[in-house]
mmCIF file of N, CA and C in Angstrom:
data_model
loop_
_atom_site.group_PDB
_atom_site.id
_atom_site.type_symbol
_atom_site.label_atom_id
_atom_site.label_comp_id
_atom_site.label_asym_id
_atom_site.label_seq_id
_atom_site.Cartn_x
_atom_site.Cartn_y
_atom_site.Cartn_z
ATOM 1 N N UNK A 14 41.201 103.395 -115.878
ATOM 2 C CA UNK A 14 42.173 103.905 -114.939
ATOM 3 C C UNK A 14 43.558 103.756 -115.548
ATOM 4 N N UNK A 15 44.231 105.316 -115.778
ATOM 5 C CA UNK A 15 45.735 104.412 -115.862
ATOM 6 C C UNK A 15 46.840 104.015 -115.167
ATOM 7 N N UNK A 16 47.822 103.414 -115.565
ATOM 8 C CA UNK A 16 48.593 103.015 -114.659
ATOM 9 C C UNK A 16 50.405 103.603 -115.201
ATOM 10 N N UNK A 17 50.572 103.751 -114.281
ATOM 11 C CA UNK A 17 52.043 104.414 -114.805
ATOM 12 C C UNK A 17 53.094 103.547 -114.581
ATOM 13 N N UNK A 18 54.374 103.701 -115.132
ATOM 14 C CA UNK A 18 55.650 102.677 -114.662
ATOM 15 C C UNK A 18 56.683 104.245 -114.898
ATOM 16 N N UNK A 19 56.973 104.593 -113.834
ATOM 17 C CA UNK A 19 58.114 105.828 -113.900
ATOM 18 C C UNK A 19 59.667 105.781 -114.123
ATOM 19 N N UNK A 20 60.313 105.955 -114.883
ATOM 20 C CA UNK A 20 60.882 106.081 -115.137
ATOM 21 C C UNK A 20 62.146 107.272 -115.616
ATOM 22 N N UNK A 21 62.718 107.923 -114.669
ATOM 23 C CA UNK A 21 62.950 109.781 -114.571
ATOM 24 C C UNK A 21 64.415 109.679 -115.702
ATOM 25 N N UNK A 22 64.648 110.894 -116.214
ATOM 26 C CA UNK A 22 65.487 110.969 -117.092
ATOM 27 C C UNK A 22 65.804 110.273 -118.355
ATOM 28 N N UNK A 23 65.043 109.751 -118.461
ATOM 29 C CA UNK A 23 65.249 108.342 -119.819
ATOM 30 C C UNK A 23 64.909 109.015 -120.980
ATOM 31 N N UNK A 24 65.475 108.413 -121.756
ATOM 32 C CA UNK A 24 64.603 108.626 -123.338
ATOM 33 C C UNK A 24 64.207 106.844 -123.959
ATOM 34 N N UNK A 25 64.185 107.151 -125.003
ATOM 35 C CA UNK A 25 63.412 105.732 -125.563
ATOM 36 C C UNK A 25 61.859 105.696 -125.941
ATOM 37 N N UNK A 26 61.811 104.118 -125.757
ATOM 38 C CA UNK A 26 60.148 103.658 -126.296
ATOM 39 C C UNK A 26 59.884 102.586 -125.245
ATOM 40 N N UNK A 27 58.331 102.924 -125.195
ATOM 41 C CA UNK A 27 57.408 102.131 -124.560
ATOM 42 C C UNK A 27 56.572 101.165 -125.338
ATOM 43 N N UNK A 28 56.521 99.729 -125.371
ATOM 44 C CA UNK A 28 55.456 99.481 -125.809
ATOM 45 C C UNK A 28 55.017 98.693 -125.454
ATOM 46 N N UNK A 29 53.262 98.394 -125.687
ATOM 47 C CA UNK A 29 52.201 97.626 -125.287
ATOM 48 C C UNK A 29 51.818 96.006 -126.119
ATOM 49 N N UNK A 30 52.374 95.336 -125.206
ATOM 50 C CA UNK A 30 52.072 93.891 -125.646
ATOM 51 C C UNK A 30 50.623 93.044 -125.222
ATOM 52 N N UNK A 31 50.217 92.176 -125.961
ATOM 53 C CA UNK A 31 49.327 91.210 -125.681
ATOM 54 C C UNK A 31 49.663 89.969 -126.031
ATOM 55 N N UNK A 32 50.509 89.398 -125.184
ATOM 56 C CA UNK A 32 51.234 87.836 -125.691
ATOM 57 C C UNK A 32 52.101 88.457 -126.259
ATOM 58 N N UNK A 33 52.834 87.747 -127.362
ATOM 59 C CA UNK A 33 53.406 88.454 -128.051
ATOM 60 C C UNK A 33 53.402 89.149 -129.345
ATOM 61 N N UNK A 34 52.346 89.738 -129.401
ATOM 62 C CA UNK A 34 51.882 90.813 -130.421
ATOM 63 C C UNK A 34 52.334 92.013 -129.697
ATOM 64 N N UNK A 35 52.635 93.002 -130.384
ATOM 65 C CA UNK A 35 52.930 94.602 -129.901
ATOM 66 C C UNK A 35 51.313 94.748 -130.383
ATOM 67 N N UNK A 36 50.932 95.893 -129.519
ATOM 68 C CA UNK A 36 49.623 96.323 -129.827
ATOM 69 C C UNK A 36 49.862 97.840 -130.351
ATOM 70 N N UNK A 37 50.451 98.450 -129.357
ATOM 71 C CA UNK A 37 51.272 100.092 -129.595
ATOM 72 C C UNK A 37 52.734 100.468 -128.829
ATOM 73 N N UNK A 38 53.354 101.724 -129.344
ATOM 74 C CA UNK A 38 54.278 102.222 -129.151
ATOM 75 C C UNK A 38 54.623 103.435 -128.539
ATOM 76 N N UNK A 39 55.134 103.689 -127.856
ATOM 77 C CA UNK A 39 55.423 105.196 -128.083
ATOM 78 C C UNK A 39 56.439 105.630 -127.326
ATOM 79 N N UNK A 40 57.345 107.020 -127.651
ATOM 80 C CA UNK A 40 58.350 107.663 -127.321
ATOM 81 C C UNK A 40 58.159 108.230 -126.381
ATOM 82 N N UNK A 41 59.224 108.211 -125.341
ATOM 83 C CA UNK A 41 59.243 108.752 -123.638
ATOM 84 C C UNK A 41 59.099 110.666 -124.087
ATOM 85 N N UNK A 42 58.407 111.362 -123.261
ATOM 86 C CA UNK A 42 58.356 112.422 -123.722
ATOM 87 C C UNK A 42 58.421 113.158 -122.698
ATOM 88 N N UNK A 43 59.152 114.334 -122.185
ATOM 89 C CA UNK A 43 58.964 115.505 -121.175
ATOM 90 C C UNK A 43 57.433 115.655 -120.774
ATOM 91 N N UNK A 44 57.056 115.836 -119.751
ATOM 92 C CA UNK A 44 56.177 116.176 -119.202
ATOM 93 C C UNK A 44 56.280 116.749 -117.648
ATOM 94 N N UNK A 45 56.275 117.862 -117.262
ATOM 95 C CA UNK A 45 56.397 118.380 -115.727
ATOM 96 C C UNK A 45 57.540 117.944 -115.070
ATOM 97 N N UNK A 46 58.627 117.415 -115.509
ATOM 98 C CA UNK A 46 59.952 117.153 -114.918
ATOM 99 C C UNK A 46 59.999 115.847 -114.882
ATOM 100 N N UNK A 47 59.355 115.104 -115.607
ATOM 101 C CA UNK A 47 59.584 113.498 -115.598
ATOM 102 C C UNK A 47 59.394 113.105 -117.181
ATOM 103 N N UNK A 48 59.730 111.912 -117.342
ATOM 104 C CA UNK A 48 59.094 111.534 -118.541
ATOM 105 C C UNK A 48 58.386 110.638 -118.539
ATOM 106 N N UNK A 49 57.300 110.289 -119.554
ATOM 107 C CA UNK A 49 56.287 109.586 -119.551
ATOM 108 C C UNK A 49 55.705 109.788 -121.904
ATOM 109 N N UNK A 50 55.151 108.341 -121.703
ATOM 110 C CA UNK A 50 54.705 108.024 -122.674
ATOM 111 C C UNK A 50 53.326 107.744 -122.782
ATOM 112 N N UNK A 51 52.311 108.273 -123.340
ATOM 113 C CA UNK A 51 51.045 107.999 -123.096
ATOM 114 C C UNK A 51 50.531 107.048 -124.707
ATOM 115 N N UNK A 52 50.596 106.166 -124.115
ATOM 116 C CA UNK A 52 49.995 104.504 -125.172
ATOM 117 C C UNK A 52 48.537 104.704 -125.178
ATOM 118 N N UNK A 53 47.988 104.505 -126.278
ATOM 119 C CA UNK A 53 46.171 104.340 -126.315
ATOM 120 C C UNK A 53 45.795 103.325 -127.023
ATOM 121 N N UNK A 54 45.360 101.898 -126.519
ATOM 122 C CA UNK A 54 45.055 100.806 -127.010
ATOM 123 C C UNK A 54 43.753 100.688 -127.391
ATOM 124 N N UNK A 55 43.251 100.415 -128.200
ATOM 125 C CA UNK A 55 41.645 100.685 -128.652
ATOM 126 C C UNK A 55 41.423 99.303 -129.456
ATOM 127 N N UNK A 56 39.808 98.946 -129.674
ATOM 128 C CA UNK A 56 39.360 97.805 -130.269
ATOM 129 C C UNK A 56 40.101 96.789 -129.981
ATOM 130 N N UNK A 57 39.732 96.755 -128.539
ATOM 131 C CA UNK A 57 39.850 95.052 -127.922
ATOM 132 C C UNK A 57 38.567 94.724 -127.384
ATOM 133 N N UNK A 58 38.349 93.741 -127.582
ATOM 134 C CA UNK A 58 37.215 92.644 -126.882
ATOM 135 C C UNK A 58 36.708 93.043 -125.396
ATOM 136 N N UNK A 59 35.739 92.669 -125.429
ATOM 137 C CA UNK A 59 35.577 92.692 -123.917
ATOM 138 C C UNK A 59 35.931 91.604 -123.387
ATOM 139 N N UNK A 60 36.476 91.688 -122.081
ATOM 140 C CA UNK A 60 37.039 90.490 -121.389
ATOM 141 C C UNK A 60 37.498 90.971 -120.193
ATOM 142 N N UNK A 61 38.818 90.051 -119.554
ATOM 143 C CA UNK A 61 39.770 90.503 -118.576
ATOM 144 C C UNK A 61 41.635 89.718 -119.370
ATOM 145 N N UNK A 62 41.940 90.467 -120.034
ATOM 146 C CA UNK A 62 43.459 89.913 -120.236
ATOM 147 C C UNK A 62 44.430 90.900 -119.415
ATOM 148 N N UNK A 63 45.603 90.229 -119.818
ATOM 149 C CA UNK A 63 47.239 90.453 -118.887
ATOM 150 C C UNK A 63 47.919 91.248 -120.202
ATOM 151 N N UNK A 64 48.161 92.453 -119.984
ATOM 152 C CA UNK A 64 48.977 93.099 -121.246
ATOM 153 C C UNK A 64 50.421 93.061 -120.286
ATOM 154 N N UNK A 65 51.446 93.546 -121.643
ATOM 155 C CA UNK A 65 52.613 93.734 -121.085
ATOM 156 C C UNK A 65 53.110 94.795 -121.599
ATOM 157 N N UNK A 66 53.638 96.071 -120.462
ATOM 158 C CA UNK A 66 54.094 97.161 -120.593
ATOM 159 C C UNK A 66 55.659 97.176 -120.646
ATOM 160 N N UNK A 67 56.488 97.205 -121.556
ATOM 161 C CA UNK A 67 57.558 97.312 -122.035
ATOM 162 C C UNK A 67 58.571 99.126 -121.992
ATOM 163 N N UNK A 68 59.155 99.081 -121.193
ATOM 164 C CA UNK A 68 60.736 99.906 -121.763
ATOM 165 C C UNK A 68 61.536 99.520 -122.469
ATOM 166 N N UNK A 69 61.891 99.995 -123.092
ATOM 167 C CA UNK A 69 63.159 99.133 -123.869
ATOM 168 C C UNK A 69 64.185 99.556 -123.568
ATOM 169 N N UNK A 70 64.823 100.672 -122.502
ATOM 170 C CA UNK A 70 65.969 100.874 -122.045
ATOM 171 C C UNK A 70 66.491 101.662 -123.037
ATOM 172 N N UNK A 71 67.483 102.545 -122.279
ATOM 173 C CA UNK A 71 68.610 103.281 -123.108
ATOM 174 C C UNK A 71 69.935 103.324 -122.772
ATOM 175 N N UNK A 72 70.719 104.326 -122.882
ATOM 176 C CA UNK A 72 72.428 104.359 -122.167
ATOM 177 C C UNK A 72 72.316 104.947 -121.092
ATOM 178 N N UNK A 73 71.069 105.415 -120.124
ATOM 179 C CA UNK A 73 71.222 105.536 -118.602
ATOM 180 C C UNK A 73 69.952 104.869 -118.331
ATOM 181 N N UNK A 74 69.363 104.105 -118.464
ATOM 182 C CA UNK A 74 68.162 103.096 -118.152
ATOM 183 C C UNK A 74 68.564 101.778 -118.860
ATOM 184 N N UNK A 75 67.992 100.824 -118.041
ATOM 185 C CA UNK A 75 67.810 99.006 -118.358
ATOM 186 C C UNK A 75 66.383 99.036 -119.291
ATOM 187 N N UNK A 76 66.353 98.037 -119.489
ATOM 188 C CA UNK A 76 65.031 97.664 -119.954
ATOM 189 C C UNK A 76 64.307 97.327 -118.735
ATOM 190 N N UNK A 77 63.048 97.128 -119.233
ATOM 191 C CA UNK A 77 61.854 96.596 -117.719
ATOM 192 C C UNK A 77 60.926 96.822 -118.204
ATOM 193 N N UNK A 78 59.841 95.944 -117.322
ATOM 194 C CA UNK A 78 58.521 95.791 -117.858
ATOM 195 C C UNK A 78 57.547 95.339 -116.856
ATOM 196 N N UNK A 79 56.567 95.320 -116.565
ATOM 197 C CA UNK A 79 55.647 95.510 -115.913
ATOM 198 C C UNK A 79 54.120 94.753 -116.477
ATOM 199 N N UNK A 80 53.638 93.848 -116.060
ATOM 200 C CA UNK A 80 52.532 93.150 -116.203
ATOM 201 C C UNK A 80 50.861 93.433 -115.674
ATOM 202 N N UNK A 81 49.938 94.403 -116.539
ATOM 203 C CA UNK A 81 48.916 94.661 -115.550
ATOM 204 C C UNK A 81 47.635 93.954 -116.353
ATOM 205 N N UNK A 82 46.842 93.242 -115.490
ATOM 206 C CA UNK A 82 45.326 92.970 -115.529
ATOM 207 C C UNK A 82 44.642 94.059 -116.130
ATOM 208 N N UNK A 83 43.534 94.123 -117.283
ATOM 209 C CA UNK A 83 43.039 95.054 -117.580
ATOM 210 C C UNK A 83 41.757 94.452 -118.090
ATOM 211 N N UNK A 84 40.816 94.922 -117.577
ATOM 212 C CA UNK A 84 39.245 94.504 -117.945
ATOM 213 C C UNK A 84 38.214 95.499 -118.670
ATOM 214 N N UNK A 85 37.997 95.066 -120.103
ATOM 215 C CA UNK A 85 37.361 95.907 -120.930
ATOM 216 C C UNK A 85 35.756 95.645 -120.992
ATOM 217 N N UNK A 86 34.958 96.586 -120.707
ATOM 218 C CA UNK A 86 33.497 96.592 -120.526
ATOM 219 C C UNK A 86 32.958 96.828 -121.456
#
């Protein structure tokens, strides 16, 4: 399932933490009048960990970030 963190008009980068390792990256991109970054994290363990979803802000956005549970089968 994914999960979104919206963010309208921005540019920048998103990226995907596990502790503090970056796992992936990616650039805010136009899509249907919003922007959005689509991250694809692959070859993790099975388990249940806490990733951390990162903005890094620009000159009309803050930074922010967002913490989600994710359980790999």
């Amino acid at each position: 399932r994914q999960r979104q963190m919206c963010i309208r008009d921005s540019t920048g980068t998103v990226r995907v933490r596990l502790g503090s390792r970056t796992l992936r990256s990616a650039t805010l991109t136009s899509y249907r009048g919003t922007r959005r970054a689509v991250v694809t994290v692959t070859g993790q363990a099975k388990g249940t960990r806490v990733y951390t979803v990162e903005y890094l802000g620009d000159a009309k956005a803050e930074a922010r970030s967002t913490k989600r549970r994710v359980t790999v089968r």
